[in-house]
mmCIF file of C-alpha atoms in Angstrom:
data_model
loop_
_atom_site.group_PDB
_atom_site.id
_atom_site.type_symbol
_atom_site.label_atom_id
_atom_site.label_comp_id
_atom_site.label_asym_id
_atom_site.label_seq_id
_atom_site.Cartn_x
_atom_site.Cartn_y
_atom_site.Cartn_z
ATOM 1 C CA MET A 1460 0.001 -0.008 0.006
ATOM 2 C CA LEU A 1461 1.159 3.457 -0.869
ATOM 3 C CA GLU A 1462 1.131 6.480 1.436
ATOM 4 C CA GLU A 1463 -0.265 9.401 -0.574
ATOM 5 C CA ASN A 1464 -2.045 12.726 -0.265
ATOM 6 C CA THR A 1465 -5.354 13.805 -1.742
ATOM 7 C CA LEU A 1466 -7.352 17.015 -1.769
ATOM 8 C CA SER A 1467 -10.676 17.226 -0.003
ATOM 9 C CA ILE A 1468 -13.118 20.129 -0.154
ATOM 10 C CA ILE A 1469 -16.043 20.413 2.220
ATOM 11 C CA LYS A 1470 -18.509 22.325 0.049
ATOM 12 C CA PRO A 1471 -20.788 25.269 0.928
ATOM 13 C CA ASP A 1472 -23.884 23.143 1.543
ATOM 14 C CA ALA A 1473 -22.033 21.258 4.285
ATOM 15 C CA THR A 1474 -20.275 24.255 5.886
ATOM 16 C CA ARG A 1475 -23.607 26.095 5.974
ATOM 17 C CA ARG A 1476 -25.058 23.218 8.034
ATOM 18 C CA ASN A 1477 -22.006 23.014 10.358
ATOM 19 C CA LEU A 1478 -21.054 19.511 9.188
ATOM 20 C CA THR A 1479 -17.289 20.062 9.002
ATOM 21 C CA GLY A 1480 -16.529 18.133 12.189
ATOM 22 C CA LYS A 1481 -18.850 15.233 11.344
ATOM 23 C CA ILE A 1482 -17.353 14.928 7.873
ATOM 24 C CA ASN A 1483 -13.776 15.138 9.123
ATOM 25 C CA SER A 1484 -14.461 12.467 11.712
ATOM 26 C CA ARG A 1485 -15.387 10.114 8.831
ATOM 27 C CA PHE A 1486 -11.964 10.649 7.256
ATOM 28 C CA GLU A 1487 -10.124 10.173 10.514
ATOM 29 C CA GLU A 1488 -12.152 7.121 11.581
ATOM 30 C CA ASN A 1489 -11.226 5.509 8.255
ATOM 31 C CA GLY A 1490 -7.484 5.978 8.632
ATOM 32 C CA LEU A 1491 -6.881 9.286 6.842
ATOM 33 C CA ARG A 1492 -5.031 12.167 8.528
ATOM 34 C CA ILE A 1493 -5.730 15.836 7.917
ATOM 35 C CA VAL A 1494 -2.267 17.299 7.248
ATOM 36 C CA ALA A 1495 -3.340 20.738 5.964
ATOM 37 C CA GLN A 1496 -6.563 22.655 6.287
ATOM 38 C CA LYS A 1497 -8.043 26.100 5.714
ATOM 39 C CA ARG A 1498 -11.482 27.638 5.555
ATOM 40 C CA LEU A 1499 -11.989 30.178 2.812
ATOM 41 C CA HIS A 1500 -14.533 31.793 0.561
ATOM 42 C CA LEU A 1501 -13.570 31.092 -3.041
ATOM 43 C CA THR A 1502 -13.634 33.961 -5.468
ATOM 44 C CA LYS A 1503 -15.374 33.406 -8.781
ATOM 45 C CA GLU A 1504 -11.980 33.482 -10.488
ATOM 46 C CA GLN A 1505 -10.589 30.795 -8.166
ATOM 47 C CA ALA A 1506 -13.601 28.553 -8.669
ATOM 48 C CA GLU A 1507 -13.464 29.020 -12.460
ATOM 49 C CA LYS A 1508 -9.772 28.146 -12.527
ATOM 50 C CA PHE A 1509 -10.088 25.167 -10.188
ATOM 51 C CA TYR A 1510 -12.994 23.644 -12.148
ATOM 52 C CA GLU A 1511 -11.577 24.664 -15.555
ATOM 53 C CA VAL A 1512 -11.496 20.988 -16.598
ATOM 54 C CA HIS A 1513 -15.325 21.101 -16.686
ATOM 55 C CA LYS A 1514 -15.531 24.381 -18.607
ATOM 56 C CA GLU A 1515 -17.218 22.842 -21.658
ATOM 57 C CA ARG A 1516 -19.776 20.928 -19.630
ATOM 58 C CA PRO A 1517 -23.309 22.281 -19.217
ATOM 59 C CA PHE A 1518 -23.102 22.313 -15.396
ATOM 60 C CA TYR A 1519 -19.891 24.394 -15.215
ATOM 61 C CA GLY A 1520 -21.567 27.764 -14.542
ATOM 62 C CA GLU A 1521 -23.839 26.335 -11.870
ATOM 63 C CA LEU A 1522 -20.912 24.540 -10.253
ATOM 64 C CA VAL A 1523 -18.867 27.750 -10.081
ATOM 65 C CA ASP A 1524 -21.843 29.687 -8.682
ATOM 66 C CA PHE A 1525 -22.433 27.003 -6.055
ATOM 67 C CA MET A 1526 -18.794 26.871 -4.991
ATOM 68 C CA VAL A 1527 -18.688 30.645 -4.377
ATOM 69 C CA SER A 1528 -22.053 30.685 -2.538
ATOM 70 C CA GLY A 1529 -20.437 30.232 0.886
ATOM 71 C CA PRO A 1530 -17.299 29.169 2.713
ATOM 72 C CA VAL A 1531 -15.516 25.918 1.945
ATOM 73 C CA VAL A 1532 -12.920 23.921 3.859
ATOM 74 C CA VAL A 1533 -9.998 22.832 1.700
ATOM 75 C CA GLN A 1534 -7.729 20.209 3.155
ATOM 76 C CA VAL A 1535 -5.091 17.655 2.387
ATOM 77 C CA LEU A 1536 -5.782 14.123 3.540
ATOM 78 C CA SER A 1537 -2.919 11.681 3.915
ATOM 79 C CA GLY A 1538 -2.857 7.930 4.267
ATOM 80 C CA GLN A 1539 -2.597 4.571 2.572
ATOM 81 C CA ASN A 1540 -4.062 4.866 -0.939
ATOM 82 C CA ALA A 1541 -5.628 8.164 0.170
ATOM 83 C CA VAL A 1542 -7.202 9.000 -3.209
ATOM 84 C CA ALA A 1543 -9.165 5.745 -3.409
ATOM 85 C CA ALA A 1544 -9.885 5.710 0.329
ATOM 86 C CA ASN A 1545 -11.326 9.232 0.215
ATOM 87 C CA ARG A 1546 -13.491 8.406 -2.810
ATOM 88 C CA ASN A 1547 -14.875 5.372 -0.971
ATOM 89 C CA ILE A 1548 -15.610 7.429 2.145
ATOM 90 C CA MET A 1549 -17.333 10.151 0.058
ATOM 91 C CA GLY A 1550 -19.509 7.763 -1.961
ATOM 92 C CA ASP A 1551 -20.986 8.151 -5.414
ATOM 93 C CA THR A 1552 -21.315 11.683 -6.848
ATOM 94 C CA ASN A 1553 -25.070 11.137 -6.958
ATOM 95 C CA PRO A 1554 -26.105 10.674 -3.319
ATOM 96 C CA ALA A 1555 -29.075 8.551 -4.451
ATOM 97 C CA ASN A 1556 -26.554 5.987 -5.749
ATOM 98 C CA ALA A 1557 -24.122 6.281 -2.835
ATOM 99 C CA GLU A 1558 -23.761 3.404 -0.410
ATOM 100 C CA GLU A 1559 -25.160 3.582 3.120
ATOM 101 C CA GLY A 1560 -22.731 5.215 5.548
ATOM 102 C CA THR A 1561 -20.920 7.338 2.949
ATOM 103 C CA ILE A 1562 -20.662 11.111 3.328
ATOM 104 C CA ARG A 1563 -22.746 11.883 0.271
ATOM 105 C CA ARG A 1564 -25.475 9.399 1.206
ATOM 106 C CA ASP A 1565 -25.678 10.785 4.745
ATOM 107 C CA PHE A 1566 -25.173 14.521 4.178
ATOM 108 C CA ALA A 1567 -25.643 15.593 0.542
ATOM 109 C CA GLU A 1568 -28.658 17.690 -0.339
ATOM 110 C CA SER A 1569 -28.555 16.827 -4.059
ATOM 111 C CA ILE A 1570 -26.250 15.724 -6.849
ATOM 112 C CA GLU A 1571 -25.101 19.348 -7.162
ATOM 113 C CA ALA A 1572 -24.905 20.096 -3.440
ATOM 114 C CA ASN A 1573 -23.170 16.831 -2.569
ATOM 115 C CA SER A 1574 -21.171 18.144 0.400
ATOM 116 C CA VAL A 1575 -17.619 17.102 -0.616
ATOM 117 C CA HIS A 1576 -15.090 17.075 -3.422
ATOM 118 C CA GLY A 1577 -12.175 14.666 -3.644
ATOM 119 C CA SER A 1578 -9.362 14.240 -6.143
ATOM 120 C CA ASP A 1579 -10.000 11.482 -8.696
ATOM 121 C CA SER A 1580 -6.372 10.434 -9.275
ATOM 122 C CA VAL A 1581 -2.937 10.795 -7.710
ATOM 123 C CA GLU A 1582 -1.922 13.076 -10.594
ATOM 124 C CA ASN A 1583 -4.941 15.344 -10.117
ATOM 125 C CA ALA A 1584 -4.462 15.287 -6.350
ATOM 126 C CA LYS A 1585 -1.005 16.814 -6.769
ATOM 127 C CA LYS A 1586 -2.368 19.572 -9.054
ATOM 128 C CA GLU A 1587 -5.342 20.287 -6.810
ATOM 129 C CA ILE A 1588 -3.247 20.375 -3.625
ATOM 130 C CA ASN A 1589 -0.796 22.776 -5.282
ATOM 131 C CA PHE A 1590 -3.723 24.998 -6.258
ATOM 132 C CA PHE A 1591 -4.554 25.671 -2.621
ATOM 133 C CA PHE A 1592 -1.436 24.878 -0.574
ATOM 134 C CA SER A 1593 2.304 25.494 -0.546
ATOM 135 C CA ASP A 1594 4.635 22.730 0.612
ATOM 136 C CA THR A 1595 5.231 24.535 3.916
ATOM 137 C CA GLU A 1596 1.497 24.433 4.745
ATOM 138 C CA ILE A 1597 1.355 20.639 4.613
ATOM 139 C CA VAL A 1598 2.417 19.238 7.947
ATOM 140 C CA GLY A 1599 2.335 15.462 8.209
#
């Protein structure tokens, strides 16, 4: 098993409902460590740049608007196979299809307001982490 880092974002729907602690306990209870964390309010420019990969998709504008609608918590999770582990803990993007006990099944309001974001590959995790954090901010 490989020790790796992944990016996690607790989205505005979850921060609005004060679910940060409950969500983070899921990560920690499943063997991931939070090695960097900050709460911020994304600017439209930041959200557009971060989600640029989806720019041609029909949901891009709504996604950007949603991500700037309130504070988010961006964090780096570390652990064995952290990317895959985080994706399992989060559950399917569509909460209706997510397994019982996953974050999205338990906390998401909808497919759009699904409470959390997680990197989908080790390569993307590195890019996404570098978007929000410098090396000195990650303390393992």
